[in-house]
Coordinates of C-alpha atoms and ligand atoms in Angstrom, one line a residue:
X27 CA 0.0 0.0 0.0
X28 CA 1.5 3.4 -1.1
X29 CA 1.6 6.2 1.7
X30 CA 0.2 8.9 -1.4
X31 CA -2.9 6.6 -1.7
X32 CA -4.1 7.2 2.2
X33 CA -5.5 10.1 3.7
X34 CA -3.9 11.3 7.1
X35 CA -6.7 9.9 9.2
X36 CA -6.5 6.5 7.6
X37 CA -2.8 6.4 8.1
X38 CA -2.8 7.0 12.1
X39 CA -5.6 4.7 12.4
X40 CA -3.5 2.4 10.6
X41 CA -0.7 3.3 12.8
X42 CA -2.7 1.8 15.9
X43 CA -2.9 -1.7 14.0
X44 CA 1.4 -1.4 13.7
X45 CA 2.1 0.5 16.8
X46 CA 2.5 -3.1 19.1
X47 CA 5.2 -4.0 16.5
X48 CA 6.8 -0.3 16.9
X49 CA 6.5 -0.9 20.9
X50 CA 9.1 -4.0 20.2
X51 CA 11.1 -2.3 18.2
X52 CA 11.4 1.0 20.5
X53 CA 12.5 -0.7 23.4
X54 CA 13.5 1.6 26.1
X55 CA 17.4 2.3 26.2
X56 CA 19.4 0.4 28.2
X57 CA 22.5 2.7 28.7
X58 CA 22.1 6.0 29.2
X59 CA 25.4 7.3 27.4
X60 CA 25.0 10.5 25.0
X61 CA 27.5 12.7 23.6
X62 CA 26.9 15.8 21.7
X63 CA 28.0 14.7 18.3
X64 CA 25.5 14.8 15.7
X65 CA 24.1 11.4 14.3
X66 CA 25.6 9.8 17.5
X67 CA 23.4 8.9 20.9
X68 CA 22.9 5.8 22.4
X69 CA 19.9 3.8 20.6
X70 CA 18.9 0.7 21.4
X71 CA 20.2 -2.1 19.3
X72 CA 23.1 -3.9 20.4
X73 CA 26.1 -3.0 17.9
X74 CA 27.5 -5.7 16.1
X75 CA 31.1 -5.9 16.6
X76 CA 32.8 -4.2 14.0
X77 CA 35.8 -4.2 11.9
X78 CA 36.7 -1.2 14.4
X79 CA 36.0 -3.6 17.4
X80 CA 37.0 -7.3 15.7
X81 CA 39.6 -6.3 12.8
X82 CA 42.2 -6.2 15.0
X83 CA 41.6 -9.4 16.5
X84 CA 41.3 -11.4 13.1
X85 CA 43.9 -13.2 11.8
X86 CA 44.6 -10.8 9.2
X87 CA 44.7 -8.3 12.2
X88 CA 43.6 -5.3 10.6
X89 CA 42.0 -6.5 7.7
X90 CA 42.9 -4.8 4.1
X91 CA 44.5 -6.3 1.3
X92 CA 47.3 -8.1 1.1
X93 CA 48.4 -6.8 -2.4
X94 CA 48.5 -3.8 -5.0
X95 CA 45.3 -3.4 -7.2
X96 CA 44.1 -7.0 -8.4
X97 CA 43.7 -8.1 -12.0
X98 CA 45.3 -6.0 -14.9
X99 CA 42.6 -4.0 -16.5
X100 CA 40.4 -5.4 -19.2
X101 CA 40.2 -2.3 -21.3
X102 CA 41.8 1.0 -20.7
X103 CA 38.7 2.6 -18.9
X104 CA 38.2 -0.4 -16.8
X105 CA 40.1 -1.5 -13.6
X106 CA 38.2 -3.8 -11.4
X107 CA 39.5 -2.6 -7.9
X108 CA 40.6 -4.6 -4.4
X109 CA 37.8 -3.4 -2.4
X110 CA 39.3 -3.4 1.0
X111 CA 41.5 -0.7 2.2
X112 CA 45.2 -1.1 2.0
X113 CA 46.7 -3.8 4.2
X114 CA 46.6 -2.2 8.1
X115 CA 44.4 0.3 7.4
X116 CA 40.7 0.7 8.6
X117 CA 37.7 1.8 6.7
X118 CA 34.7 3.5 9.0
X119 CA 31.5 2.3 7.9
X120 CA 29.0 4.3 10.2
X121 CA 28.7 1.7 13.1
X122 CA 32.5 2.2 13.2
X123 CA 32.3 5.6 13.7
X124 CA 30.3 5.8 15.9
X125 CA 32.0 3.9 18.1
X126 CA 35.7 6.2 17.3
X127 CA 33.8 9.7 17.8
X128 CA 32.4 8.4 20.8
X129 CA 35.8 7.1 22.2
X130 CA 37.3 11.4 20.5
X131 CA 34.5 12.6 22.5
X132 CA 35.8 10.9 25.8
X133 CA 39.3 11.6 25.1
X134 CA 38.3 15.5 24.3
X135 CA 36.0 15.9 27.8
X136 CA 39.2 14.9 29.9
X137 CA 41.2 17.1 28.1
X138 CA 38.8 19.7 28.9
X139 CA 38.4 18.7 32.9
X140 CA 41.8 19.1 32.7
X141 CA 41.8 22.8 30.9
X142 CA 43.7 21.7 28.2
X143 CA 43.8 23.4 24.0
X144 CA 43.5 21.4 21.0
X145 CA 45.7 21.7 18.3
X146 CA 46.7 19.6 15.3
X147 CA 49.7 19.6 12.6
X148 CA 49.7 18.3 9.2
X149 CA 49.4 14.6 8.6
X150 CA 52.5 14.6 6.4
X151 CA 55.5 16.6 7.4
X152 CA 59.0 16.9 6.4
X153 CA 61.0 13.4 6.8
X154 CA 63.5 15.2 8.5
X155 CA 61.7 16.0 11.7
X156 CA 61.1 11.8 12.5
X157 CA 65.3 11.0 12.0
X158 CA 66.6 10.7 14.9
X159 CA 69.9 8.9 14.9
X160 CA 69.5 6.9 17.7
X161 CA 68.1 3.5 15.9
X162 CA 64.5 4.0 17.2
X163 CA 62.1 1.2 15.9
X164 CA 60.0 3.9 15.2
X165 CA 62.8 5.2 12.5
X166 CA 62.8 2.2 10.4
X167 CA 59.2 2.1 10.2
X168 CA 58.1 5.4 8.7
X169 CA 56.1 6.0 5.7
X170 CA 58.3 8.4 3.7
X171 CA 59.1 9.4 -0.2
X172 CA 60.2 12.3 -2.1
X173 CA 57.0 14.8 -2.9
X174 CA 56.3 16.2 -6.4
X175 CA 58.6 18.9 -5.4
X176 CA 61.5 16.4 -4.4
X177 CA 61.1 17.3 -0.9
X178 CA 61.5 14.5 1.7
X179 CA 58.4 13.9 3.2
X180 CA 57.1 11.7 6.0
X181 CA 53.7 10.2 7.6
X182 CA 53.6 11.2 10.6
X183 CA 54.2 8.2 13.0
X184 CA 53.6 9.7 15.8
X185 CA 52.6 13.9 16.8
X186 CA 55.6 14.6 19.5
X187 CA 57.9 16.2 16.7
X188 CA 54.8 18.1 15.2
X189 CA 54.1 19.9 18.4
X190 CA 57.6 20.8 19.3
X191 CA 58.0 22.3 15.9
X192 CA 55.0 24.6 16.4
X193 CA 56.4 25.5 20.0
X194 CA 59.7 26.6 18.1
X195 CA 57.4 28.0 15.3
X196 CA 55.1 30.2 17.4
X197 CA 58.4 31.1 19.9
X198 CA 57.9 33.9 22.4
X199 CA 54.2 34.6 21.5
X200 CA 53.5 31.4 23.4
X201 CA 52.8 32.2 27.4
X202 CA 53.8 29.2 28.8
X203 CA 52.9 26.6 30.3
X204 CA 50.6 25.3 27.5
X205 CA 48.6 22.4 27.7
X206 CA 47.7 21.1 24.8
X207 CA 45.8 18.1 23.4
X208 CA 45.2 16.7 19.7
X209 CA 43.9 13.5 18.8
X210 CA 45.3 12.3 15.1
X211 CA 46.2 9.9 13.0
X212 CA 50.2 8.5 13.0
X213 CA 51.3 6.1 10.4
X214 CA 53.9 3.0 10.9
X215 CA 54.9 0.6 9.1
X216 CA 54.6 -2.0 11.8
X217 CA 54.4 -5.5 11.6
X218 CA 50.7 -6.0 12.6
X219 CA 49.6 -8.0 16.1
X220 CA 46.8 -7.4 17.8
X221 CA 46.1 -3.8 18.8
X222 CA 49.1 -2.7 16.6
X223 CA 48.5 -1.3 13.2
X224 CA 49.7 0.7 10.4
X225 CA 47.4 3.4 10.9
X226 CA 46.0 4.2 14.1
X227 CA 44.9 7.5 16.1
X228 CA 46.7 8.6 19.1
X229 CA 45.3 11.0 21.7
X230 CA 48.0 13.7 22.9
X231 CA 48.4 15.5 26.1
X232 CA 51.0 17.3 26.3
X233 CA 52.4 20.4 29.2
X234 CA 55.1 22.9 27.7
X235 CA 57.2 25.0 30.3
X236 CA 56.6 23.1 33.4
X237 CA 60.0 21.4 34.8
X238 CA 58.2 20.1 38.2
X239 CA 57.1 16.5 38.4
X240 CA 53.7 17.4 39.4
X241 CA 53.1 17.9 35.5
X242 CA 53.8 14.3 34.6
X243 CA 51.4 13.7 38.0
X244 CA 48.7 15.5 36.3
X245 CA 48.8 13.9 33.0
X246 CA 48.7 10.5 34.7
X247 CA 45.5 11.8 36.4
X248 CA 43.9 12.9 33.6
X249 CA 44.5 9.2 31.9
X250 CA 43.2 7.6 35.0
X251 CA 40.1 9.9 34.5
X252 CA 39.8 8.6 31.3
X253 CA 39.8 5.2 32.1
X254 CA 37.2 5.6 34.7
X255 CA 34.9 7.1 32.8
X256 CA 35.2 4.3 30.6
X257 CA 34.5 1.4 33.2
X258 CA 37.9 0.5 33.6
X259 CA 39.4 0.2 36.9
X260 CA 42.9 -0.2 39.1
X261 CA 42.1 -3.8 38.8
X262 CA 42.1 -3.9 35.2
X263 CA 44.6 -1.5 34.3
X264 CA 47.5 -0.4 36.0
X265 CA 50.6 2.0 35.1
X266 CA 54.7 1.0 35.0
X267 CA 56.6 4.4 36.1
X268 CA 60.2 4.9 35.9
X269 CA 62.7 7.9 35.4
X270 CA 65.4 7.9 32.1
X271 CA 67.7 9.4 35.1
X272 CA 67.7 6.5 36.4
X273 CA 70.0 5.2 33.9
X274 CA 71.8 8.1 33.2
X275 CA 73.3 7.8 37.0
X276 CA 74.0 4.5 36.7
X277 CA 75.7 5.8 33.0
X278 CA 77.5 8.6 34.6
X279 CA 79.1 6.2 38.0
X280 CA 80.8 4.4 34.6
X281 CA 81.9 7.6 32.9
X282 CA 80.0 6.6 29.6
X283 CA 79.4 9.9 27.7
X284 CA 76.5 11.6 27.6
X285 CA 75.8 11.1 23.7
X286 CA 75.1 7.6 24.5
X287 CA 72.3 7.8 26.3
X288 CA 70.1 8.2 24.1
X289 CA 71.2 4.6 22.0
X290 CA 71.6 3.3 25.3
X291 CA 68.0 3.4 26.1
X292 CA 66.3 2.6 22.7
X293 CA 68.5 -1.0 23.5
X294 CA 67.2 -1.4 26.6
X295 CA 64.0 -0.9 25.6
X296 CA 63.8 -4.0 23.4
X297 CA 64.9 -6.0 26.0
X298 CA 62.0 -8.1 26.2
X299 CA 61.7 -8.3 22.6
X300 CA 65.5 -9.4 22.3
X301 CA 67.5 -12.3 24.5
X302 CA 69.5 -11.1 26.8
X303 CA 73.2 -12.3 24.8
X304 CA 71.8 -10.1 22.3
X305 CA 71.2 -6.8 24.1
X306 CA 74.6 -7.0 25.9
X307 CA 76.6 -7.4 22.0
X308 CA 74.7 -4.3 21.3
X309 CA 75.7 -2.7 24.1
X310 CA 79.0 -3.8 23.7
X311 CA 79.0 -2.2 20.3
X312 CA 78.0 1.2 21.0
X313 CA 80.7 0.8 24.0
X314 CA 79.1 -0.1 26.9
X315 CA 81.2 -1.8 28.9
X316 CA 80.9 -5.3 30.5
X317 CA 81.0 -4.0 34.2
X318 CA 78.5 -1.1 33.0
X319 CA 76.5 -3.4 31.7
X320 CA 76.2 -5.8 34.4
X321 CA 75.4 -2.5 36.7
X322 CA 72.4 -1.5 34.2
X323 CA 70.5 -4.9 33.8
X324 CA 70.8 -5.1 38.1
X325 CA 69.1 -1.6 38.4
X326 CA 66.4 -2.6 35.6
X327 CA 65.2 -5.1 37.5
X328 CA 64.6 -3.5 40.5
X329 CA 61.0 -3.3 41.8
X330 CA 60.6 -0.9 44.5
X331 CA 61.6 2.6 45.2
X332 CA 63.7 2.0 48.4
X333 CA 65.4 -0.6 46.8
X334 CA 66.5 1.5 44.1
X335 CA 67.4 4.1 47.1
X336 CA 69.5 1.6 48.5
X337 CA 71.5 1.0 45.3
X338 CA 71.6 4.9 44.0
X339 CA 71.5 6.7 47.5
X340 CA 69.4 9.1 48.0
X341 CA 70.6 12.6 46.7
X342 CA 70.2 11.8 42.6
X343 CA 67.2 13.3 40.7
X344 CA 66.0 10.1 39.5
X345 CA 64.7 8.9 43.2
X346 CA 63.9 12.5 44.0
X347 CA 61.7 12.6 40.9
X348 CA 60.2 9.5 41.5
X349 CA 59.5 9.6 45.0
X350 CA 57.6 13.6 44.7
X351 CA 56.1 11.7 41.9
X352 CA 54.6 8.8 43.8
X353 CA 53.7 11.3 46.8
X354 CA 51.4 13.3 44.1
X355 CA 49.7 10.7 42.9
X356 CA 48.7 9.9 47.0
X357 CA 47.0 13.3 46.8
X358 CA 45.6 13.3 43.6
X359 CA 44.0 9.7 44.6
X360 CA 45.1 7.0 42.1
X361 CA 48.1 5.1 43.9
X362 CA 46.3 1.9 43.4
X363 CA 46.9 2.5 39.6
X364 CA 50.6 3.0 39.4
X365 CA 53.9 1.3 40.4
X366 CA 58.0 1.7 40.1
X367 CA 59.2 -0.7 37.5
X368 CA 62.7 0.2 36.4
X369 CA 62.7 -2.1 33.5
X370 CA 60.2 0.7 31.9
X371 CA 62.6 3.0 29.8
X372 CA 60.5 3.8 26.5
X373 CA 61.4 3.3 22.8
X374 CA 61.5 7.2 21.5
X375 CA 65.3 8.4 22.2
X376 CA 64.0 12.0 23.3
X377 CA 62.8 11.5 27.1
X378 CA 64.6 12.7 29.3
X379 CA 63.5 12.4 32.6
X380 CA 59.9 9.9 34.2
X381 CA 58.7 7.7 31.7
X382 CA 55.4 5.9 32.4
X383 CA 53.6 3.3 30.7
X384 CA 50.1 1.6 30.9
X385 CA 49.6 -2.1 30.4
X386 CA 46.5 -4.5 31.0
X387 CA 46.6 -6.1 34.3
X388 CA 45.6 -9.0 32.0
X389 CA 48.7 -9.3 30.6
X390 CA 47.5 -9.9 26.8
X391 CA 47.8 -6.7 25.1
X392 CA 50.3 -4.3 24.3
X393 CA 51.0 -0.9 26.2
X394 CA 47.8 1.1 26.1
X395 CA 49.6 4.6 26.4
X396 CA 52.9 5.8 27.0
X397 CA 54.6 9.2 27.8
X398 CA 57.1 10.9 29.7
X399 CA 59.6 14.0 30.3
X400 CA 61.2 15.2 27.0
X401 CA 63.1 18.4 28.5
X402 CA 66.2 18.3 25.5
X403 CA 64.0 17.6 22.4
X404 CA 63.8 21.5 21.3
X405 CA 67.1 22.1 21.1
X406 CA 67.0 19.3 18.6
X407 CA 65.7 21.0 16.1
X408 CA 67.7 23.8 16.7
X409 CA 64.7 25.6 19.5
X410 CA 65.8 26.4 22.8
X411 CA 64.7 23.8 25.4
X412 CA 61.5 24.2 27.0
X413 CA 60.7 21.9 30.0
X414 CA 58.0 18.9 28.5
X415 CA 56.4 16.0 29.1
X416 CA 53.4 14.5 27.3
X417 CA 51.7 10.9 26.7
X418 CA 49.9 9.0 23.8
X419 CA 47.1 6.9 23.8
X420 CA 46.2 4.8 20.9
X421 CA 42.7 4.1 19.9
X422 CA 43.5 0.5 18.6
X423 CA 44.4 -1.4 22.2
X424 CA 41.8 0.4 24.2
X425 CA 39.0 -1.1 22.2
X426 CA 40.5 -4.5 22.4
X427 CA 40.3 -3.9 26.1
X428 CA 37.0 -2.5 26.1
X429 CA 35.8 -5.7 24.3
X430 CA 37.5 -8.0 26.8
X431 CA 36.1 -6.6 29.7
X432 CA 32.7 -6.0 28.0
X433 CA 32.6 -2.3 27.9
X434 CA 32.1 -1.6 24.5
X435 CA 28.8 0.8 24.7
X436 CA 25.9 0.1 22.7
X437 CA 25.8 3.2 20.0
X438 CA 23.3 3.3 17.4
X439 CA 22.0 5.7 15.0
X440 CA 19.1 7.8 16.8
X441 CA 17.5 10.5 14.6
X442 CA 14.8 12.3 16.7
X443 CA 12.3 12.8 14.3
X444 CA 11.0 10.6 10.8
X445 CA 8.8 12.8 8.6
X446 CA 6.7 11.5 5.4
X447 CA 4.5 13.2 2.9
X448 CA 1.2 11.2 2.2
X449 CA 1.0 12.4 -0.9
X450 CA 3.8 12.9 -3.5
X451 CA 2.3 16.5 -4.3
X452 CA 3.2 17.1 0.0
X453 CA 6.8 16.4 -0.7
X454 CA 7.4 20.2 -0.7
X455 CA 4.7 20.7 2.5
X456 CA 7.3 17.5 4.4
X457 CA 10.5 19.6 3.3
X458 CA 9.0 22.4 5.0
X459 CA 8.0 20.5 8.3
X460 CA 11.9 19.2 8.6
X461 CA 13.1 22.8 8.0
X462 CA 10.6 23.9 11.2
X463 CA 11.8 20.8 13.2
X464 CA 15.5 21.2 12.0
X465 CA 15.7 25.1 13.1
X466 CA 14.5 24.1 16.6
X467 CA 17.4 21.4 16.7
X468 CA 15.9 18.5 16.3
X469 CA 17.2 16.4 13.9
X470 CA 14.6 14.5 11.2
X471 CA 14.9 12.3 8.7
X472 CA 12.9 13.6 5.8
X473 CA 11.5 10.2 3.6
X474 CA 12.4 11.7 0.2
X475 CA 10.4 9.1 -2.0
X476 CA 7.1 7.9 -1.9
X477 CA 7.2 4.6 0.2
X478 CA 4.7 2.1 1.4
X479 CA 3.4 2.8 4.9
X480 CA 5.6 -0.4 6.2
X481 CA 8.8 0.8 4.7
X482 CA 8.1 3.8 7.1
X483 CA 8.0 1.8 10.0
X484 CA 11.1 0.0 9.4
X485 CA 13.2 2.8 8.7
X486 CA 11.6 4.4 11.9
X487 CA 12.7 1.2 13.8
X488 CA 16.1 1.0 12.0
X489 CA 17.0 5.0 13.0
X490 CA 15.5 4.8 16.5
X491 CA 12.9 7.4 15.9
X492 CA 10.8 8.7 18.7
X493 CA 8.5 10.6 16.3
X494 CA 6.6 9.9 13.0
X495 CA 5.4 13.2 11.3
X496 CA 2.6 12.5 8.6
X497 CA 1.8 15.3 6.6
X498 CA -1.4 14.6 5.1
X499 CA -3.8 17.0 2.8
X500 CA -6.4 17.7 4.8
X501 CA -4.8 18.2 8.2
X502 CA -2.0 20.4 6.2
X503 CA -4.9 22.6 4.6
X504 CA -5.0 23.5 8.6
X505 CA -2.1 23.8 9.5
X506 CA -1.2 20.8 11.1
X507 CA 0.5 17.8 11.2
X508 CA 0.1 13.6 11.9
X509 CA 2.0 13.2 14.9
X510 CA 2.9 9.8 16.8
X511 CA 5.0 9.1 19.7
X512 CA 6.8 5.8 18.9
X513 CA 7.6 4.5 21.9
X514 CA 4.0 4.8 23.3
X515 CA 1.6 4.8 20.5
X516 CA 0.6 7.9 21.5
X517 CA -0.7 9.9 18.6
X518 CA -1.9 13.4 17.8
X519 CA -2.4 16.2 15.2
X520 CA -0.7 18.9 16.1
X521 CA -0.4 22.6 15.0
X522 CA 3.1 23.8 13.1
X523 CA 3.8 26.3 14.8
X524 CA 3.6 24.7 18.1
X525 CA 5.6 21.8 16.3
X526 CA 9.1 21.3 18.7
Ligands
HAM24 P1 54.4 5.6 21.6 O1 54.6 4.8 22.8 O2 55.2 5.3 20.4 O3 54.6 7.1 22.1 O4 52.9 5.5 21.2 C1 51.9 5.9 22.1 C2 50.7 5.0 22.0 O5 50.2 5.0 20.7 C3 51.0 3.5 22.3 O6 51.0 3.3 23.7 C4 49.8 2.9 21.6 O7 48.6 3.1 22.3 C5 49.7 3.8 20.4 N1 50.4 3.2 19.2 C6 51.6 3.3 18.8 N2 51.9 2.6 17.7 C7 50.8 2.0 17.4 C8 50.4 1.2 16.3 N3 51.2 0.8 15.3 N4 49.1 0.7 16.2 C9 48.2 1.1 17.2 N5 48.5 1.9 18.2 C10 49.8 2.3 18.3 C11 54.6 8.2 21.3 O8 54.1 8.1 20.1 C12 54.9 9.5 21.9 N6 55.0 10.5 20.9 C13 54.0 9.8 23.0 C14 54.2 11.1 23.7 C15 53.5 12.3 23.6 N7 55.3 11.4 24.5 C16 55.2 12.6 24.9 N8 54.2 13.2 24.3

């Protein structure tokens, strides 16, 4: 039955017949989670897990196709394409993205609790701002190549160098400290296990100017915030702390130059990636030596602040650091969260002070975040140094985690209002009912063909309508509309202009 064949009054009485159908599929919501991005409250369908959620999981880990475009094309116009996205890389269908903005919108409200700016840099930057010379992982695995203009140019992997660029860009106009945030998308070329891609987003916090540990105390806080707002708690996530200066006294008590420490640390950091013969030959090679070396792997392992007192004294930095550090975070109220772990020492070659990480108390996934104090990486690029310390936090592991612990919301598409002509010749009359509706904020889905009366309802179900808006001849020669509440059966003709 067409909708243009039935008069308005027909139509809601028919509306009755179908409303204990509707009732089902309203259901009331089970969650009450909303954030203020269009297209994107809570409806009530369960999400099916989604290439977001289970591509990352899947053998292929990521999806995407393996090779360059399949079969040669069969005439010069035509080129039958691989339909999945590049090998690592993610499409978002719209349950997808629903599911990223809402995890954007939670990492923006913290940065906000915590006062912080966004800010954001350009996806691809010059290749020289990601070459350190250290041998970082993170070196070998950039996406670079020469642009149009045969300028070196890089993906960015990750946003660090970006921002302290800007910092050096913007100079003295900046009144420090800043506190800055940016969520974005960093590019590796990484061998692909679960939660690791070649594509992922990272959420920044960083704080420029401050050289007192209770900045890296406040970051931790404000990831902590973000995990409880998620569900997650001390007891499934916790976080590894330790201070670069850790090493550099142990570096200095051996008289092993200062340019070293930067190498040293990038091969201690794969030492549970590497065995143990292995990380002492490199080591060796950048000339470490043995007695050094024995020295370093003792003080990684060490556990507990007081031990490491007990082995460094007490008047360095690095316990000084540490124990303000752990003193904070008793005030700010998360000590169940965090721990000294000296084997913690971070793959990027530019921190220079704490380094934290956080892992899953679960043991199966990779670091969720990581950050620390990078007081030395302006002068770098030729800046002068600004105290630093910032964090990332990757989208890809934190909805593995989500998904073991069941925490994934339930987000569906909810548009507030569906409206239908009755009559093809009412298309115009609908249009102008959505525009009404639209300028009082609500949003509508306007039914732009002429569609049987049970197409109607399905789409209503399908977008989690609360409203259906008929607009029928008669009642529109009045002024007024078919209205019915969905989730009640409710149903009423109301005037336009007290429409809201
Ligand atoms: P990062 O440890 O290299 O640090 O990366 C930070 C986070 O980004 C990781 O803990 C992880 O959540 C995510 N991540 C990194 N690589 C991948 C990948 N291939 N696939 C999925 N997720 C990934 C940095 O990038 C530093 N720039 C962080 C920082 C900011 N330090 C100070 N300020």
């Amino acid at each position: 039955m067409s909708v243009s064949k039935l008069s308005l009054t027909r139509s809601i009485a028919m509306l009755s017949t179908i409303s204990s159908s509707l009732l089902i599929l309203n259901k009331p919501l089970t969650r009450a989670l909303r954030f203020p991005i269009p297209n994107l409250p809570l409806a009530t369908n369960p999400r099916g897990l989604s290439s977001l959620s289970t591509a990352a999981i899947s053998n292929n880990a990521g999806g995407g196709r393996t090779g360059a475009l399949s079969p040669a094309p069969v005439t010069e116009d035509l080129q039958k394409i691989d339909v999945n996205p590049p090998k690592g890389t993610r499409d978002f269908p719209p349950e997808d993205m629903r599911l990223r903005s809402w995890l954007f919108f939670n990492f923006r409200e913290v940065s906000r609790l915590f006062g912080f700016e966004e800010v954001d840099f350009p996806v691809l930057e010059s290749e020289a701002l990601f070459v350190r010379k250290a041998g970082e992982e993170i070196r070998d695995q950039l996406y670079c190549f020469e642009d149009r203009g045969n300028r070196r140019v890089a993906l960015r992997p990750e946003l660090t160098p970006s921002l302290a660029r800007l910092v050096i860009q913007k100079g003295k106009s900046l009144s420090l400290p800043l506190k800055w945030f940016a969520v974005g998308q960093c590019w590796r070329y990484e061998r692909m296990t679960r939660g690791r891609r070649r594509e992922h987003y990272q959420w920044n916090m960083d704080i420029i100017g401050v050289p007192e540990v209770t900045a890296e105390a406040e970051l931790i806080s404000a990831i902590v915030t973000f995990f409880k707002r998620l569900g997650i708690t001390a007891s499934d996530v916790g976080f590894k702390v330790s201070s670069r200066k850790v090493l550099q006294e142990v570096l200095r008590r051996y008289s092993i130059p200062e340019a070293l420490f930067g190498k040293v640390c990038i091969i201690i950091d794969k030492i549970e990636k590497l065995p143990l013969a292995e990380i002492k030959k490199e080591l060796e090679s950048v000339g470490v030596l043995e007695e050094a070396i024995e020295q370093l792997l003792q003080v990684l392992s060490i556990k507990s602040l007081t031990e490491l007192e007990e082995i460094l004294g007490d008047s360095g930095e690095a316990v000084a650091d540490l124990k303000q550090l752990f003193s904070l975070v008793d005030k700010f109220g998360y000590s169940e969260w965090i721990q000294f772990d000296a084997s913690i020492v971070r793959g990027l070659a530019y921190y220079t002070g704490i380094v934290f990480e956080g892992f899953d108390r679960g043991g199966k996934l990779r670091a969720i975040c990581g950050g620390g104090r990078y007081d030395r990486l302006l002068s770098t690029f030729g800046g002068d140094d600004i105290p630093a310390c910032g964090f990332g936090f990757g989208d890809a592991v934190i909805i593995e985690l989500l998904k073991e612990k069941g925490l994934l919301p339930e987000l569906g598409l909810q548009v507030e209002n569906i409206v239908c002509a009755l009559d093809p010749g009412l298309q115009g009359a609908a249009a102008t009912v959505a525009t009404i509706l639209r300028e009082k904020g609500q949003s509508v889905d306007l039914v732009l063909e002429s569609k049987p009366l049970k197409w109607v309802f399905k789409r209503a179900s399908r977008i989690n309508a609360n409203r259906l808006i008929l607009v029928g001849d008669s009642e529109w020669q009045k002024g007024m509309v078919g209205v019915k509440i969905l989730s009640t059966g409710e149903q009423q003709e109301i005037k336009l202009d007290e429409l809201d």
